[in-house]
mmCIF file of C-alpha atoms in Angstrom:
data_model
loop_
_atom_site.group_PDB
_atom_site.id
_atom_site.type_symbol
_atom_site.label_atom_id
_atom_site.label_comp_id
_atom_site.label_asym_id
_atom_site.label_seq_id
_atom_site.Cartn_x
_atom_site.Cartn_y
_atom_site.Cartn_z
ATOM 1 C CA MET A 1 0.000 0.000 0.000
ATOM 2 C CA ASN A 2 2.814 2.413 0.859
ATOM 3 C CA THR A 3 4.722 1.558 -2.320
ATOM 4 C CA ALA A 4 1.602 2.236 -4.409
ATOM 5 C CA PHE A 5 1.266 5.586 -2.668
ATOM 6 C CA LEU A 6 4.905 6.445 -3.550
ATOM 7 C CA ILE A 7 4.597 5.346 -7.207
ATOM 8 C CA ASN A 8 1.434 7.397 -7.621
ATOM 9 C CA SER A 9 3.161 10.463 -6.195
ATOM 10 C CA VAL A 10 6.197 10.081 -8.511
ATOM 11 C CA GLN A 11 3.965 9.732 -11.584
ATOM 12 C CA GLN A 12 2.142 12.924 -10.673
ATOM 13 C CA ALA A 13 5.439 14.734 -10.246
ATOM 14 C CA SER A 14 6.749 13.643 -13.698
ATOM 15 C CA LEU A 15 3.729 15.151 -15.429
ATOM 16 C CA CYS A 16 4.734 18.623 -14.270
ATOM 17 C CA THR A 17 6.523 20.918 -16.753
ATOM 18 C CA ASN A 18 9.812 22.759 -16.264
ATOM 19 C CA SER A 19 8.007 26.042 -15.702
ATOM 20 C CA ASN A 20 6.540 24.562 -12.621
ATOM 21 C CA SER A 21 9.890 23.275 -11.302
ATOM 22 C CA GLU A 22 9.605 25.089 -8.001
ATOM 23 C CA HIS A 23 6.139 23.738 -7.500
ATOM 24 C CA LEU A 24 7.368 20.297 -8.510
ATOM 25 C CA ILE A 25 10.163 20.295 -5.938
ATOM 26 C CA CYS A 26 7.790 21.388 -3.191
ATOM 27 C CA SER A 27 5.241 18.788 -4.220
ATOM 28 C CA VAL A 28 7.796 15.970 -4.288
ATOM 29 C CA LYS A 29 9.175 16.971 -0.883
ATOM 30 C CA ALA A 30 5.669 17.123 0.539
ATOM 31 C CA THR A 31 4.862 13.730 -0.954
ATOM 32 C CA ILE A 32 8.023 12.170 0.506
ATOM 33 C CA GLU A 33 7.250 13.650 3.920
ATOM 34 C CA ARG A 34 3.712 12.297 3.768
ATOM 35 C CA TYR A 35 5.077 8.878 2.828
ATOM 36 C CA LYS A 36 7.581 8.883 5.699
ATOM 37 C CA LYS A 37 4.914 9.992 8.114
ATOM 38 C CA ALA A 38 2.417 7.379 6.932
ATOM 39 C CA ASN A 39 5.087 4.672 6.981
ATOM 40 C CA THR A 40 6.301 5.499 10.511
ATOM 41 C CA ASP A 41 2.751 5.822 11.863
ATOM 42 C CA THR A 42 1.724 2.384 10.641
ATOM 43 C CA SER A 43 4.955 0.723 11.724
ATOM 44 C CA ASN A 44 4.889 2.350 15.176
ATOM 45 C CA THR A 45 1.236 1.546 15.651
ATOM 46 C CA GLY A 46 1.830 -2.060 14.761
ATOM 47 C CA THR A 47 4.864 -2.254 17.027
ATOM 48 C CA VAL A 48 3.104 -0.692 20.011
ATOM 49 C CA ALA A 49 0.088 -2.922 19.540
ATOM 50 C CA GLU A 50 2.306 -5.990 19.261
ATOM 51 C CA VAL A 51 4.283 -5.021 22.360
ATOM 52 C CA ASN A 52 1.063 -4.443 24.310
ATOM 53 C CA ALA A 53 -0.361 -7.762 23.174
ATOM 54 C CA GLN A 54 2.821 -9.610 24.184
ATOM 55 C CA TYR A 55 2.896 -7.862 27.564
ATOM 56 C CA TYR A 56 -0.732 -8.738 28.334
ATOM 57 C CA GLN A 57 -0.213 -12.323 27.212
ATOM 58 C CA GLN A 58 2.774 -12.662 29.552
ATOM 59 C CA GLU A 59 0.879 -11.072 32.430
ATOM 60 C CA SER A 60 -2.149 -13.298 31.917
ATOM 61 C CA ALA A 61 0.111 -16.377 31.839
ATOM 62 C CA LYS A 62 1.744 -15.267 35.118
ATOM 63 C CA LEU A 63 -1.655 -14.692 36.713
ATOM 64 C CA ARG A 64 -2.927 -18.096 35.582
ATOM 65 C CA GLN A 65 0.157 -19.722 37.087
ATOM 66 C CA THR A 66 -0.290 -17.805 40.367
ATOM 67 C CA ILE A 67 -3.968 -18.774 40.556
ATOM 68 C CA SER A 68 -3.148 -22.415 39.927
ATOM 69 C CA SER A 69 -0.433 -22.355 42.599
ATOM 70 C CA LEU A 70 -2.779 -20.759 45.140
ATOM 71 C CA GLN A 71 -5.524 -23.266 44.396
ATOM 72 C CA ASN A 72 -3.089 -26.157 44.890
ATOM 73 C CA SER A 73 -1.823 -24.621 48.134
ATOM 74 C CA ASN A 74 -5.385 -24.142 49.364
ATOM 75 C CA ARG A 75 -6.279 -27.747 48.566
ATOM 76 C CA THR A 76 -3.173 -28.875 50.445
ATOM 77 C CA LEU A 77 -3.989 -26.776 53.518
ATOM 78 C CA VAL A 78 -7.563 -28.025 53.582
ATOM 79 C CA GLY A 79 -6.338 -31.589 53.293
ATOM 80 C CA ASP A 80 -7.827 -32.437 49.909
ATOM 81 C CA SER A 81 -4.585 -33.306 48.123
ATOM 82 C CA ILE A 82 -2.507 -34.928 50.874
ATOM 83 C CA ASN A 83 -2.850 -38.436 49.429
ATOM 84 C CA THR A 84 -0.072 -37.780 46.938
ATOM 85 C CA MET A 85 2.279 -36.035 49.402
ATOM 86 C CA SER A 86 5.451 -37.638 50.705
ATOM 87 C CA LEU A 87 6.279 -38.015 54.396
ATOM 88 C CA ARG A 88 8.712 -35.101 54.246
ATOM 89 C CA ASP A 89 6.092 -32.844 52.621
ATOM 90 C CA LEU A 90 3.517 -33.885 55.216
ATOM 91 C CA LYS A 91 5.907 -32.982 58.060
ATOM 92 C CA GLN A 92 6.580 -29.586 56.476
ATOM 93 C CA LEU A 93 2.866 -28.996 56.076
ATOM 94 C CA GLU A 94 2.251 -29.998 59.691
ATOM 95 C CA GLY A 95 4.952 -27.579 60.871
ATOM 96 C CA ARG A 96 3.474 -24.732 58.829
ATOM 97 C CA LEU A 97 0.002 -25.473 60.169
ATOM 98 C CA GLU A 98 1.253 -25.563 63.784
ATOM 99 C CA LYS A 99 2.983 -22.196 63.308
ATOM 100 C CA GLY A 100 -0.218 -20.781 61.859
ATOM 101 C CA ILE A 101 -2.315 -22.155 64.703
ATOM 102 C CA ASN A 102 0.119 -20.718 67.271
ATOM 103 C CA LYS A 103 -0.116 -17.283 65.641
ATOM 104 C CA ILE A 104 -3.904 -17.520 65.614
ATOM 105 C CA ARG A 105 -4.023 -18.497 69.288
ATOM 106 C CA ALA A 106 -1.600 -15.726 70.258
ATOM 107 C CA ARG A 107 -3.716 -13.118 68.475
ATOM 108 C CA LYS A 108 -6.911 -14.531 69.997
ATOM 109 C CA ASN A 109 -5.359 -14.342 73.491
ATOM 110 C CA GLU A 110 -4.280 -10.733 72.882
ATOM 111 C CA LEU A 111 -7.832 -9.814 71.959
ATOM 112 C CA LEU A 112 -9.270 -11.657 74.966
ATOM 113 C CA TYR A 113 -6.835 -9.958 77.379
ATOM 114 C CA ALA A 114 -7.667 -6.584 75.877
ATOM 115 C CA GLU A 115 -11.371 -7.339 76.306
ATOM 116 C CA VAL A 116 -10.880 -8.418 79.945
ATOM 117 C CA ASP A 117 -8.845 -5.266 80.628
ATOM 118 C CA TYR A 118 -11.562 -3.107 79.088
ATOM 119 C CA MET A 119 -14.262 -4.864 81.110
ATOM 120 C CA GLN A 120 -12.307 -4.383 84.350
ATOM 121 C CA LYS A 121 -11.930 -0.669 83.634
ATOM 122 C CA ARG A 122 -15.609 -0.466 82.791
ATOM 123 C CA GLU A 123 -16.457 -2.260 86.051
ATOM 124 C CA MET A 124 -14.440 0.315 88.008
ATOM 125 C CA GLU A 125 -16.198 3.168 86.199
ATOM 126 C CA LEU A 126 -19.617 1.674 86.911
ATOM 127 C CA HIS A 127 -18.681 1.096 90.553
ATOM 128 C CA SER A 128 -17.587 4.735 90.827
ATOM 129 C CA ASP A 129 -20.814 5.905 89.167
ATOM 130 C CA ASN A 130 -22.810 3.692 91.544
ATOM 131 C CA LEU A 131 -21.123 5.232 94.603
ATOM 132 C CA TYR A 132 -21.747 8.719 93.255
ATOM 133 C CA LEU A 133 -25.435 7.977 92.706
ATOM 134 C CA ARG A 134 -25.779 6.444 96.177
ATOM 135 C CA THR A 135 -24.342 9.584 97.795
ATOM 136 C CA LYS A 136 -26.705 11.758 95.754
ATOM 137 C CA VAL A 137 -29.700 9.640 96.827
ATOM 138 C CA ALA A 138 -28.596 9.841 100.476
ATOM 139 C CA GLU A 139 -28.200 13.634 100.220
ATOM 140 C CA ASN A 140 -31.626 13.898 98.626
ATOM 141 C CA GLU A 141 -33.212 11.791 101.386
ATOM 142 C CA ARG A 142 -31.534 13.931 104.060
ATOM 143 C CA GLY A 143 -32.851 17.028 102.281
ATOM 144 C CA HIS A 144 -36.406 15.696 102.512
ATOM 145 C CA GLU A 145 -36.042 14.725 106.190
ATOM 146 C CA GLN A 146 -34.710 18.163 107.151
ATOM 147 C CA PRO A 147 -37.858 20.169 106.223
ATOM 148 C CA MET A 148 -39.983 17.751 108.283
ATOM 149 C CA GLY A 149 -37.789 18.464 111.291
ATOM 150 C CA MET A 150 -38.100 22.165 110.639
ATOM 151 C CA GLN A 151 -41.900 21.890 110.553
ATOM 152 C CA MET A 152 -41.918 20.144 113.936
ATOM 153 C CA GLY A 153 -39.700 22.877 115.326
ATOM 154 C CA ALA A 154 -41.949 25.504 113.797
ATOM 155 C CA ALA A 155 -44.938 24.209 115.804
ATOM 156 C CA SER A 156 -43.273 25.336 119.011
ATOM 157 C CA THR A 157 -42.572 28.853 117.798
ATOM 158 C CA SER A 158 -44.754 31.775 118.663
ATOM 159 C CA GLU A 159 -47.889 32.797 116.874
ATOM 160 C CA TYR A 160 -46.163 35.889 115.559
ATOM 161 C CA ASP A 161 -43.561 33.835 113.726
ATOM 162 C CA GLN A 162 -46.280 31.732 112.139
ATOM 163 C CA MET A 163 -48.108 34.778 110.787
ATOM 164 C CA ALA A 164 -45.003 36.394 109.338
ATOM 165 C CA VAL A 165 -44.781 36.086 105.576
ATOM 166 C CA PRO A 166 -41.374 34.713 104.607
ATOM 167 C CA TYR A 167 -39.353 36.374 101.830
ATOM 168 C CA ASP A 168 -36.378 35.010 100.037
ATOM 169 C CA SER A 169 -33.231 36.964 99.270
ATOM 170 C CA ARG A 170 -34.667 38.184 95.976
ATOM 171 C CA ASN A 171 -37.720 39.685 97.696
ATOM 172 C CA PHE A 172 -40.114 37.158 96.243
ATOM 173 C CA LEU A 173 -42.985 35.865 98.262
ATOM 174 C CA GLN A 174 -42.450 32.210 99.022
ATOM 175 C CA VAL A 175 -45.551 30.116 98.733
ATOM 176 C CA ASN A 176 -45.796 26.669 100.198
ATOM 177 C CA ILE A 177 -48.542 24.702 98.543
ATOM 178 C CA MET A 178 -48.754 22.367 101.538
ATOM 179 C CA GLN A 179 -49.821 25.155 103.963
ATOM 180 C CA GLN A 180 -53.373 26.367 104.306
ATOM 181 C CA PRO A 181 -53.921 29.772 102.732
ATOM 182 C CA GLN A 182 -54.005 32.638 105.208
ATOM 183 C CA HIS A 183 -57.006 34.909 104.848
ATOM 184 C CA PHE A 184 -56.474 38.477 105.902
ATOM 185 C CA SER A 185 -59.842 39.654 104.622
ATOM 186 C CA ASN A 186 -61.524 39.021 108.026
ATOM 187 C CA HIS A 187 -60.573 42.503 109.214
ATOM 188 C CA LEU A 188 -61.664 44.336 106.055
ATOM 189 C CA GLN A 189 -65.207 45.529 105.310
ATOM 190 C CA PRO A 190 -66.566 44.483 101.966
ATOM 191 C CA THR A 191 -67.174 47.423 99.646
ATOM 192 C CA THR A 192 -69.731 47.523 96.928
ATOM 193 C CA LEU A 193 -68.893 48.601 93.471
ATOM 194 C CA GLN A 194 -71.427 50.648 91.593
ATOM 195 C CA LEU A 195 -71.411 50.664 87.858
ATOM 196 C CA GLY A 196 -72.908 53.324 86.087
#
């Protein structure tokens, strides 16, 4: 295909006259450049594609071999293909399995000790919280017992103290909903309101 392209270009160049010699030289140079470019593009494209294909074929062969090796190793570890193993291979397999089991047990023990340590710390925290709550309950119970004692002491106080209206430090009237309301209207005369 490339040779046909070159022959066609040369035939077109030979048809040109001498008066067009400058144009002929430029046309031939352009044709040669196009040929070189087309030739290198197709050869490079083919080479790159071939290299890529070879690379992927090699990689897929390596992966197939790795998969096969892992499947065989897995069958051996599970015990499916031990019938064909020699005594030496069986001893090596047993040693590898014992090492693996020891690592598994060591890791399991680490996790169990960490869990026990966490639970002991949590137990101490809960014990501390329990003590705190018990002291708060005891303080609350003492707070409820104290007003009852004050009410018994208040019964022995004078009548004047009982009639006094207590105020808190913010000058608000304190109202106890447990006491009977005091009526001061006994001394006042009712007045009539006339609308009109």
